Amino acid sequence: VSPPPLAVTFEAFANLGFWSGVLVIAGIYAVVALGLQLNVGYTGIVNFGQAGFMAVGGYSMAILVLEAGLSFWLALPLAVLITMAFGVLIGLPSLRLRADYFAIVTLATAEVVRLVAQNARGLTGGNKGLYCEFEGVNQVCFDDSWRSVSDWMLGVVESFWADPEPLLPLLLVVWATVAIGTVGLGYLQRSPWGRVLRAIREDEDATRALGKNTLLYKLQSLAISALLGAFGGFFLALFLATIHPDDYEPIVTFFAFGVLILGGLASYRGVAVGAVLLWVLLEGTRFVELPISEQKTAALRFAIVGVVLIGLMAFRPQGMFGKREEMVLGD
Amino acid sequence: MTALYRERPVVVGSGAIALAVLALVAAAGLHDVAQTGLNGLTLGTIYALGAVGLTLVYGILRLVNFAHGDFLTFGAYMAYLVNVTWGQPLAAAILFAMAATALLGLLSERLMWRPMRSKGAGFLQLMLMTIGLAFLIRSAIQWFWGTEIRTLDVDVTDSATFLGLRIGQTELMVVIIGLGVLVAVGLIVRFSLLGKRMRALSDSIDLAETAGIDTRRVILYTWLFAGALAGLAGVLSGALTNLRPELGFELLLPIFAAVILGGIGNPFGALAAGLVLGVAIEWSTLFIEPRWKVTFGFVALIVALVVRPQGIFGKARVV
């Protein structure tokens, strides 16, 4: 007997492992979109290259562990620094450009990163991706150190929860990062530094006339966004247990923009809400037993993000928590 | 030299390109340069077709249309519908695809862009809507045709030899149809009243309006051109290789590159830059492994934007 159309499978709703996965993904997108919020919502620079920063972060970490033989804990901060330096390197010539040109340059840069990852096979594993490498008979994986921490955390949890969800440690770390990011960026935003960023968003020439080095501020904004992108890249790599060029397509950046717009521009707390809402919406479609194939379900996801972007921009450009008067509505 | 470039950018630009060609011939030999150049011309024709439409919309409406790539994909699948599903000849498929994509452009103007303009929507708002539209088109294509790779009913093996250079039948068709249509569009934009009005709108919509031009009508014609050219580019690209939902998005960045290199809003610049870019990308394979050629194209875009954001032929202004 085939299931009746549009029936909801209730047992799946209770599937803890599945929802943990959804929340991890939502958290990763929240981390990444926090950077976009700083850039787009508060500085007025349209960064379309966030997927590129994720890729630089993830690949640098894995390459440092697997090829250079560094410890995971040393590789993380180094990869963050590399990604931030990359952001500054890209921003230095391109942040002087008009907003639409900057958007295209960042998108192209992200694509160059992905194509290099795909083609520089010696370093990145090309289309096979990166995960483990053999050193003699020992297999070394980039996430070995994380796995041991994760196991230790699960051991602690086991004292009061017999069979804990294996994704729980990653879930906690990702959402702790979201919380720190949201609070930290909110704090920065209320500082004099944050006020200069908003001044740049409103009127860059006037801000420059007040003696502020606007390029420097925009670079800092981009570098912080790159930092958050790098963390998103680490978490994605740990979640998927592999690093593959296809996971860093421009689509990732655009989905993060969906999160950003849903939560609302110029609101940090909106980002987390937008991320959870969008991903529950995207993954929730799996439980509505539609009489359609897997491929059509995938098509439906694009339609959801498309409708979210168009509908919100047309009828509620401030999203859920954004402030209309703070949106860059004009040119 | 710099002063001369400022005075006569086209002359200096052509001179520089001629010098680069001579250097290439000296380094790689005439036959290889000519053969890869011919391949590049095919690729460049598709870039140019996409870029002319995109630059008209960009110049007149200040709309950075990220859905333009998916307009190409849409055209390709419309041709598939006629050519393979209904078994009609390719010529009919091309005409149908151009008409259908032009209609898509008109619909998007009527349903999205005109209402949003009258609301006074900003650049970011519109740009994110174009991304939403791109997702909707992609979703519809995946819904009806799935993600598997499809081919049009064309002979890709037959080729002609001319002066020792080999050109496939499909490539020849792409170049002849593509360049033919581009020349026709160029003549319309340059000499017809409609073309003159388009250029007036490109300078300033408000001024054109006060001069008594029916701007709504001209904008609709602009979308008609942009859609039809995108549809044609999509079919030709699909005939050259194959059809997949990412077809158009993969071409979007090189098309943007051609638009920017040609100077935004300048259809002749976009045409020339599209051809130059296609040829340059193929020539790059004389020195680097072919798998790097797409990367080379994007790096060229970034460098061009950073060094000369007003385009090769454009005059310096606020960018």
XYZ file of C-alpha atoms in Angstrom:
650
model
C 0.000 0.000 0.000
C 1.500 3.305 -0.990
C 1.316 6.095 1.582
C -1.502 8.558 1.068
C -0.308 11.852 -0.418
C 0.639 14.583 2.026
C 0.598 12.249 5.010
C 3.066 13.177 7.704
C 5.240 10.393 9.037
C 5.174 10.990 12.754
C 7.844 8.527 13.772
C 10.336 10.549 11.757
C 9.491 13.654 13.751
C 10.792 11.891 16.806
C 14.042 10.898 15.094
C 16.597 12.570 17.334
C 19.596 11.824 15.128
C 17.943 13.449 12.163
C 16.992 16.634 13.980
C 20.456 16.881 15.532
C 21.840 16.866 12.008
C 19.409 19.582 10.945
C 20.353 21.721 13.938
C 24.078 21.268 13.294
C 23.614 22.419 9.678
C 21.423 25.316 10.835
C 24.114 26.269 13.363
C 26.836 26.174 10.692
C 24.745 28.442 8.478
C 24.101 30.733 11.446
C 27.853 31.099 12.090
C 28.475 31.860 8.423
C 25.507 34.230 8.147
C 26.647 36.169 11.240
C 29.604 37.238 9.123
C 27.269 38.239 6.318
C 25.177 40.219 8.793
C 28.254 42.184 9.840
C 29.171 42.825 6.182
C 25.809 43.331 4.526
C 23.568 44.427 7.367
C 25.964 46.660 9.280
C 28.737 47.733 6.891
C 26.816 47.780 3.617
C 29.320 45.640 1.701
C 27.716 42.821 -0.277
C 29.964 39.836 0.280
C 29.064 36.977 -2.082
C 32.207 35.017 -1.291
C 31.417 33.465 2.072
C 31.571 29.913 0.659
C 35.115 30.731 -0.472
C 36.134 31.684 3.064
C 34.628 28.447 4.356
C 36.635 26.508 1.792
C 39.884 28.325 2.595
C 39.331 27.664 6.316
C 38.394 24.009 5.953
C 41.076 23.154 3.400
C 43.846 25.037 5.259
C 43.016 23.158 8.449
C 42.957 19.748 6.762
C 46.098 20.406 4.714
C 47.997 21.633 7.771
C 47.046 18.469 9.668
C 47.459 15.932 6.867
C 50.279 17.355 4.722
C 52.244 19.472 7.207
C 51.639 17.071 10.088
C 50.640 19.829 12.525
C 48.424 19.158 15.492
C 44.730 19.841 14.963
C 44.740 22.411 17.766
C 47.591 24.344 16.151
C 46.071 23.998 12.690
C 42.792 25.633 13.744
C 44.162 29.073 14.718
C 46.600 28.995 11.794
C 43.761 28.248 9.385
C 41.755 31.117 10.885
C 44.707 33.455 10.328
C 45.166 32.217 6.758
C 41.483 32.795 6.006
C 41.514 36.280 7.536
C 44.665 37.158 5.594
C 42.965 35.862 2.455
C 39.968 38.081 3.180
C 42.205 41.132 3.587
C 44.091 40.244 0.411
C 40.849 40.078 -1.556
C 39.322 43.122 0.124
C 42.317 45.405 -0.308
C 41.904 45.953 -4.057
C 38.188 45.171 -4.353
C 36.614 47.085 -1.459
C 37.285 50.318 -3.342
C 34.868 49.174 -6.029
C 31.162 49.895 -6.341
C 28.858 47.519 -4.431
C 27.721 45.474 -7.450
C 31.307 45.026 -8.665
C 32.408 43.967 -5.196
C 29.638 41.346 -5.124
C 30.820 39.912 -8.442
C 34.507 39.957 -7.443
C 33.810 38.088 -4.206
C 31.647 35.534 -6.019
C 34.380 35.009 -8.608
C 37.002 34.684 -5.868
C 34.994 31.997 -4.112
C 34.713 30.142 -7.402
C 38.463 30.420 -7.970
C 39.020 28.894 -4.524
C 36.661 26.032 -5.326
C 38.209 25.430 -8.757
C 41.714 25.446 -7.291
C 40.535 22.911 -4.707
C 39.145 20.824 -7.541
C 42.236 21.006 -9.726
C 45.272 21.260 -7.429
C 44.973 17.525 -6.847
C 48.335 17.066 -5.146
C 47.411 19.420 -2.325
C 43.641 19.109 -2.009
C 42.854 15.621 -3.259
C 40.874 17.155 -6.142
C 37.454 15.608 -6.590
C 38.286 12.802 -4.152
C 38.349 15.360 -1.371
C 40.371 15.213 1.834
C 39.836 13.027 4.840
C 42.488 10.570 5.924
C 45.994 9.760 4.877
C 48.262 6.834 5.574
C 51.553 7.463 7.323
C 53.162 4.062 7.021
C 50.519 1.745 8.445
C 48.895 4.410 10.625
C 45.866 6.149 9.277
C 45.768 9.847 10.138
C 42.511 11.779 9.678
C 42.106 15.522 10.019
C 39.400 15.104 12.622
C 41.159 12.547 14.878
C 41.685 15.055 17.680
C 38.105 16.264 17.445
C 36.814 12.659 17.571
C 38.665 12.023 20.822
C 37.249 15.207 22.384
C 33.817 14.270 21.104
C 34.140 10.777 22.612
C 35.246 12.252 25.930
C 32.208 14.580 25.950
C 29.913 11.665 25.142
C 31.513 9.721 28.019
C 30.637 12.538 30.422
C 27.080 12.648 29.117
C 26.734 8.877 29.410
C 26.753 9.167 33.207
C 23.205 10.532 33.053
C 22.042 9.608 29.520
C 22.505 5.951 28.643
C 22.685 6.159 24.861
C 23.568 9.737 23.909
C 23.148 11.132 20.416
C 26.584 10.951 18.693
C 26.183 14.416 17.149
C 25.564 16.062 20.527
C 29.155 17.317 21.104
C 29.340 18.964 17.662
C 25.874 20.404 18.164
C 26.929 21.971 21.458
C 30.180 23.393 20.073
C 28.495 24.819 16.972
C 25.702 26.505 18.894
C 28.115 27.753 21.557
C 29.965 29.442 18.679
C 26.696 30.921 17.427
C 25.960 32.263 20.919
C 29.448 33.726 21.374
C 29.318 35.216 17.893
C 25.898 36.766 18.419
C 26.780 38.275 21.805
C 30.286 39.324 20.747
C 29.174 40.981 17.510
C 26.300 42.686 19.313
C 28.807 44.078 21.806
C 31.112 45.256 19.006
C 28.161 46.831 17.265
C 27.391 49.043 20.244
C 31.030 50.150 20.476
C 32.367 53.247 18.705
C 33.837 50.864 16.121
C 30.377 49.483 15.316
C 28.978 52.961 14.978
C 31.606 53.824 12.374
C 30.596 50.731 10.377
C 26.992 51.884 10.381
C 28.056 55.346 9.351
C 29.898 53.793 6.392
C 26.766 51.860 5.476
C 24.681 55.034 5.533
C 27.103 57.377 3.802
C 30.676 56.389 3.121
C 31.763 59.758 1.737
C 30.469 61.598 4.787
C 32.269 59.150 7.072
C 35.491 59.677 5.159
C 34.969 63.407 5.434
C 34.892 62.955 9.216
C 38.445 61.665 8.982
C 37.739 57.932 9.290
C 39.778 55.546 7.187
C 36.739 53.771 5.752
C 38.749 51.203 3.784
C 40.395 50.050 7.010
C 37.037 49.603 8.725
C 35.595 47.727 5.753
C 38.674 45.471 5.709
C 38.202 44.696 9.398
C 34.553 43.909 8.782
C 35.505 41.544 5.951
C 38.279 39.915 8.007
C 35.883 39.154 10.876
C 33.433 37.726 8.372
C 36.259 35.557 6.991
C 36.987 34.363 10.533
C 33.364 33.281 10.956
C 33.476 31.715 7.491
C 36.555 29.712 8.535
C 34.716 28.410 11.611
C 31.777 27.477 9.397
C 34.241 25.616 7.171
C 35.724 23.706 10.162
C 32.319 22.685 11.452
C 31.120 21.610 8.021
C 34.257 19.505 7.577
C 33.785 17.894 11.006
C 30.088 17.281 10.334
C 30.618 15.696 6.909
C 33.896 14.033 7.998
C 35.341 15.028 4.639
C 36.273 18.117 2.650
C 35.078 18.166 -0.917
C 34.986 21.004 -3.491
C 31.268 20.465 -4.165
C 30.401 21.424 -0.588
C 31.596 24.989 -1.216
C 29.563 25.961 -4.256
C 28.132 29.505 -4.508
C 24.770 27.967 -3.536
C 26.070 27.799 0.043
C 26.557 31.567 0.107
C 23.121 32.148 -1.394
C 21.435 29.836 1.132
C 23.236 31.799 3.859
C 21.752 34.951 2.335
C 18.361 33.250 2.645
C 19.078 32.775 6.365
C 20.183 36.391 6.669
C 17.126 37.819 4.928
C 14.701 35.581 6.818
C 16.144 36.661 10.150
C 16.290 40.253 8.984
C 19.067 42.643 8.034
C 20.724 44.567 10.860
C 19.763 42.077 13.569
C 22.243 39.535 14.992
C 19.697 37.544 16.975
C 17.610 37.213 13.822
C 20.411 35.161 12.233
C 20.064 32.158 14.572
C 16.274 32.196 14.289
C 16.451 32.544 10.514
C 18.912 29.638 10.269
C 16.761 27.269 12.324
C 13.592 28.309 10.528
C 15.048 27.955 7.020
C 16.591 24.548 7.699
C 13.538 23.160 9.452
C 11.593 24.355 6.424
C 14.084 22.766 4.002
C 14.444 19.466 5.858
C 10.876 19.325 7.079
C 9.793 18.707 3.480
C 11.279 15.246 3.886
C 8.585 14.308 6.365
C 5.669 15.404 4.365
C 5.263 12.207 2.394
C 4.766 13.789 -0.999
C 4.138 11.370 -3.844
C 7.271 12.624 -5.603
C 10.762 11.376 -6.303
C 13.960 12.263 -4.450
C 14.985 14.564 -7.313
C 11.774 16.530 -7.071
C 12.306 16.964 -3.348
C 15.706 18.459 -4.166
C 14.024 20.767 -6.676
C 11.561 21.796 -3.994
C 14.410 23.059 -1.790
C 15.522 25.506 -4.478
C 11.925 26.643 -4.814
C 11.670 27.255 -1.052
C 14.812 29.387 -0.944
C 13.694 31.187 -4.104
C 10.277 31.982 -2.653
C 11.829 33.094 0.650
C 14.188 35.493 -1.139
C 11.635 36.927 -3.566
C 8.708 37.056 -1.141
C 10.630 38.719 1.655
C 12.382 41.229 -0.589
C 9.083 42.163 -2.208
C 6.804 42.284 0.815
C 8.882 42.351 3.975
C 12.463 43.383 3.167
C 13.302 43.759 6.864
C 12.682 40.033 7.483
C 11.570 38.893 10.920
C 13.700 40.999 13.220
C 15.308 43.571 10.929
C 14.706 47.258 11.309
C 13.271 48.820 8.207
C 14.910 52.167 8.860
C 18.278 50.422 9.089
C 18.006 48.638 5.770
C 20.023 49.762 2.817
C 16.963 50.248 0.660
C 18.171 53.000 -1.636
C 21.459 52.991 -3.550
C 50.854 56.032 -24.094
C 48.425 56.522 -21.220
C 47.207 59.738 -22.799
C 46.708 57.965 -26.123
C 44.783 55.210 -24.348
C 42.517 57.775 -22.771
C 41.906 59.389 -26.167
C 41.549 56.301 -28.322
C 40.890 53.252 -26.145
C 39.637 51.115 -29.052
C 42.726 51.734 -31.173
C 45.152 51.064 -28.342
C 43.119 48.060 -27.154
C 43.097 46.506 -30.622
C 46.797 47.236 -30.990
C 47.567 45.501 -27.704
C 45.486 42.489 -28.726
C 47.276 42.332 -32.116
C 50.662 42.408 -30.360
C 49.552 39.646 -27.986
C 48.468 37.519 -30.960
C 51.827 38.010 -32.692
C 53.645 36.989 -29.515
C 51.417 33.922 -29.220
C 52.050 32.887 -32.830
C 55.780 33.250 -32.282
C 55.605 31.113 -29.141
C 53.102 28.386 -30.049
C 53.011 28.269 -33.856
C 50.397 29.574 -36.277
C 48.369 26.371 -36.604
C 47.803 25.841 -32.862
C 47.000 29.497 -32.287
C 44.501 29.482 -35.151
C 42.890 26.200 -34.083
C 42.465 27.174 -30.431
C 41.376 30.641 -31.562
C 38.647 29.032 -33.647
C 37.484 26.987 -30.638
C 37.572 30.169 -28.594
C 35.429 31.956 -31.137
C 32.705 29.342 -30.593
C 32.865 29.776 -26.826
C 33.118 33.536 -27.191
C 29.980 33.660 -29.357
C 27.993 32.123 -26.499
C 29.526 34.527 -23.968
C 28.764 37.451 -26.267
C 25.126 36.418 -26.782
C 24.641 36.167 -23.030
C 26.566 39.354 -22.312
C 24.745 41.646 -24.770
C 21.376 40.931 -23.157
C 22.743 41.164 -19.619
C 24.493 44.465 -20.299
C 21.352 46.034 -21.825
C 19.338 45.185 -18.712
C 22.181 46.180 -16.405
C 22.734 49.486 -18.193
C 19.103 50.518 -18.463
C 17.589 49.171 -15.244
C 20.716 49.047 -13.034
C 19.625 45.493 -12.334
C 22.416 42.974 -11.683
C 20.508 39.978 -12.964
C 21.876 36.815 -11.344
C 18.994 34.921 -12.967
C 20.418 35.611 -16.427
C 22.401 32.365 -16.339
C 19.239 30.433 -15.578
C 17.551 32.192 -18.512
C 20.164 30.386 -20.631
C 19.358 27.067 -18.974
C 15.656 27.705 -19.521
C 16.244 28.321 -23.229
C 18.261 25.145 -23.585
C 15.522 23.001 -21.998
C 12.814 24.678 -24.080
C 14.797 23.645 -27.156
C 15.081 20.129 -25.729
C 11.305 20.011 -25.395
C 10.794 20.839 -29.073
C 13.830 19.090 -30.520
C 13.835 15.812 -28.573
C 10.479 15.379 -26.807
C 8.409 16.526 -29.766
C 10.971 15.442 -32.386
C 10.983 18.697 -34.351
C 13.989 20.094 -36.277
C 16.616 22.117 -34.429
C 15.731 25.350 -36.260
C 12.201 25.204 -34.859
C 13.620 24.413 -31.424
C 15.911 27.450 -31.537
C 13.069 29.797 -32.500
C 10.800 28.342 -29.819
C 13.513 28.620 -27.164
C 14.185 32.271 -28.063
C 10.472 33.092 -27.962
C 9.905 31.254 -24.682
C 12.892 32.860 -22.945
C 11.902 36.298 -24.251
C 8.478 35.678 -22.728
C 10.128 34.698 -19.452
C 12.032 37.990 -19.491
C 8.858 39.961 -20.201
C 6.998 38.130 -17.431
C 9.746 38.834 -14.906
C 9.621 42.526 -15.825
C 5.860 42.699 -15.564
C 5.501 40.650 -12.365
C 8.669 41.559 -10.468
C 10.853 44.361 -11.711
C 8.254 46.964 -12.706
C 6.301 46.735 -9.409
C 9.559 46.749 -7.451
C 10.836 49.820 -9.322
C 7.644 51.699 -8.575
C 8.135 50.783 -4.905
C 11.581 52.357 -5.140
C 13.425 49.131 -4.290
C 17.176 49.389 -3.703
C 20.017 47.650 -5.471
C 20.489 44.935 -2.839
C 16.786 44.168 -2.669
C 16.614 43.686 -6.438
C 19.833 41.684 -6.598
C 18.614 39.229 -3.964
C 15.347 38.902 -5.868
C 17.241 37.947 -9.015
C 18.950 35.197 -6.999
C 15.530 34.052 -5.813
C 14.315 34.012 -9.406
C 17.383 32.007 -10.426
C 16.502 29.418 -7.764
C 12.879 29.260 -8.933
C 13.877 28.656 -12.563
C 16.454 26.057 -11.515
C 13.860 24.363 -9.342
C 11.318 24.197 -12.173
C 13.915 22.703 -14.514
C 14.964 20.078 -11.960
C 11.336 19.315 -11.227
C 10.474 18.523 -14.838
C 13.752 17.214 -16.235
C 15.759 16.053 -13.230
C 19.509 16.417 -12.905
C 20.632 13.860 -15.499
C 22.670 15.038 -18.455
C 20.717 15.343 -21.692
C 21.727 16.076 -25.278
C 20.013 17.770 -28.176
C 19.546 15.918 -31.445
C 22.636 17.296 -33.207
C 25.538 15.643 -34.970
C 28.584 16.399 -32.858
C 31.007 14.149 -34.735
C 30.803 15.552 -38.266
C 33.430 18.178 -38.949
C 34.743 20.238 -41.826
C 38.387 21.015 -42.578
C 39.356 24.419 -43.863
C 42.940 25.610 -44.419
C 44.115 22.745 -42.229
C 41.840 23.824 -39.387
C 39.148 21.475 -38.108
C 35.762 22.810 -37.126
C 32.830 20.650 -36.085
C 29.484 21.058 -37.796
C 27.845 22.137 -34.535
C 30.611 24.655 -33.808
C 30.190 26.094 -37.292
C 26.449 26.393 -36.726
C 27.017 28.117 -33.358
C 29.394 30.665 -34.829
C 27.279 31.420 -37.923
C 23.926 31.715 -36.134
C 25.399 33.444 -33.094
C 27.444 36.033 -34.956
C 24.606 36.582 -37.447
C 22.146 37.374 -34.654
C 24.712 39.523 -32.846
C 25.342 41.614 -35.962
C 21.586 42.039 -36.450
C 21.118 43.150 -32.833
C 24.108 45.456 -33.151
C 22.569 47.111 -36.215
C 19.241 47.540 -34.431
C 20.844 49.097 -31.358
C 23.071 51.344 -33.461
C 20.718 52.548 -36.194
C 17.063 52.009 -35.286
C 14.924 54.450 -33.347
C 14.399 51.757 -30.712
C 18.147 51.421 -30.308
C 18.522 55.146 -29.910
C 15.811 55.136 -27.245
C 17.490 52.264 -25.439
C 20.719 54.239 -25.308
C 18.795 57.248 -24.052
C 17.322 55.185 -21.211
C 20.741 53.820 -20.456
C 21.963 57.383 -19.878
C 19.019 58.307 -17.675
C 15.523 56.865 -17.484
C 14.121 60.079 -16.016
C 15.562 62.269 -18.762
C 14.298 59.842 -21.415
C 10.865 59.987 -19.829
C 10.808 63.795 -19.900
C 11.927 63.692 -23.524
C 8.649 61.933 -24.292
C 9.943 58.399 -24.720
C 7.553 55.620 -23.710
C 10.086 54.142 -21.272
C 7.901 51.181 -20.245
C 7.729 50.066 -23.845
C 11.466 50.421 -24.376
C 12.122 48.454 -21.174
C 9.836 45.660 -22.389
C 11.770 45.554 -25.677
C 14.990 45.399 -23.697
C 13.761 42.322 -21.834
C 12.596 40.849 -25.126
C 16.119 41.190 -26.544
C 17.796 40.014 -23.366
C 15.542 36.969 -23.070
C 15.749 35.955 -26.723
C 19.548 36.300 -26.782
C 19.876 34.361 -23.509
C 17.623 31.633 -24.874
C 19.714 31.404 -28.042
C 22.945 31.298 -26.036
C 21.481 28.493 -23.928
C 20.454 26.370 -26.922
C 23.783 26.859 -28.666
C 25.686 25.979 -25.515
C 23.483 22.930 -25.035
C 24.033 21.855 -28.653
C 27.790 22.292 -28.253
C 28.050 20.184 -25.097
C 24.999 18.963 -23.189
C 22.107 20.050 -20.998
C 22.179 20.064 -17.188
C 20.523 22.339 -14.638
C 23.827 24.126 -13.881
C 24.506 24.961 -17.560
C 23.581 28.617 -17.277
C 24.949 29.319 -13.836
C 28.341 28.012 -14.914
C 28.316 30.484 -17.808
C 27.136 33.412 -15.663
C 30.517 34.504 -14.333
C 32.282 34.575 -17.722
C 29.246 36.469 -19.065
C 29.528 38.976 -16.217
C 33.216 39.236 -17.079
C 32.337 40.125 -20.669
C 29.762 42.691 -19.497
C 32.249 44.391 -17.218
C 35.195 44.204 -19.608
C 33.003 45.704 -22.313
C 31.883 48.505 -20.016
C 28.497 48.118 -18.324
C 25.576 49.115 -20.542
C 27.643 49.018 -23.727
C 26.335 46.200 -25.968
C 29.170 46.548 -28.504
C 31.719 46.369 -25.726
C 30.020 43.262 -24.328
C 30.022 41.650 -27.749
C 33.701 42.319 -28.352
C 34.691 41.407 -24.799
C 32.717 38.143 -24.980
C 34.578 37.091 -28.109
C 37.950 38.233 -26.744
C 37.338 36.390 -23.473
C 36.335 33.150 -25.224
C 39.403 33.254 -27.436
C 41.698 34.213 -24.538
C 40.415 31.311 -22.440
C 41.088 28.844 -25.259
C 44.491 30.370 -25.971
C 45.377 29.924 -22.328
C 45.304 26.158 -22.970
C 48.426 26.586 -25.115
C 50.343 27.258 -21.909
C 48.371 25.761 -19.055
C 46.566 22.455 -18.666
C 43.025 22.677 -20.101
C 41.460 21.824 -16.710
C 42.693 25.205 -15.441
C 41.118 27.255 -18.220
C 37.900 28.105 -16.321
C 39.962 29.254 -13.338
C 42.029 31.370 -15.708
C 38.837 33.032 -16.949
C 37.736 33.938 -13.413
C 41.158 35.214 -12.412
C 41.104 37.360 -15.558
C 37.728 38.739 -14.437
C 38.995 39.630 -10.971
C 42.162 41.243 -12.292
C 40.197 43.174 -14.919
C 37.695 44.434 -12.351
C 40.353 45.534 -9.946
C 42.641 47.121 -12.517
C 40.110 48.568 -14.944
C 36.557 48.496 -13.567
C 35.280 50.778 -16.322
C 36.031 48.115 -18.960
C 38.606 47.993 -21.751
C 36.778 50.453 -23.942
C 35.012 52.466 -21.265
C 35.904 55.926 -20.130
C 36.941 56.405 -16.526
C 34.069 57.479 -14.311
C 32.946 56.812 -10.783
C 33.084 53.072 -10.204
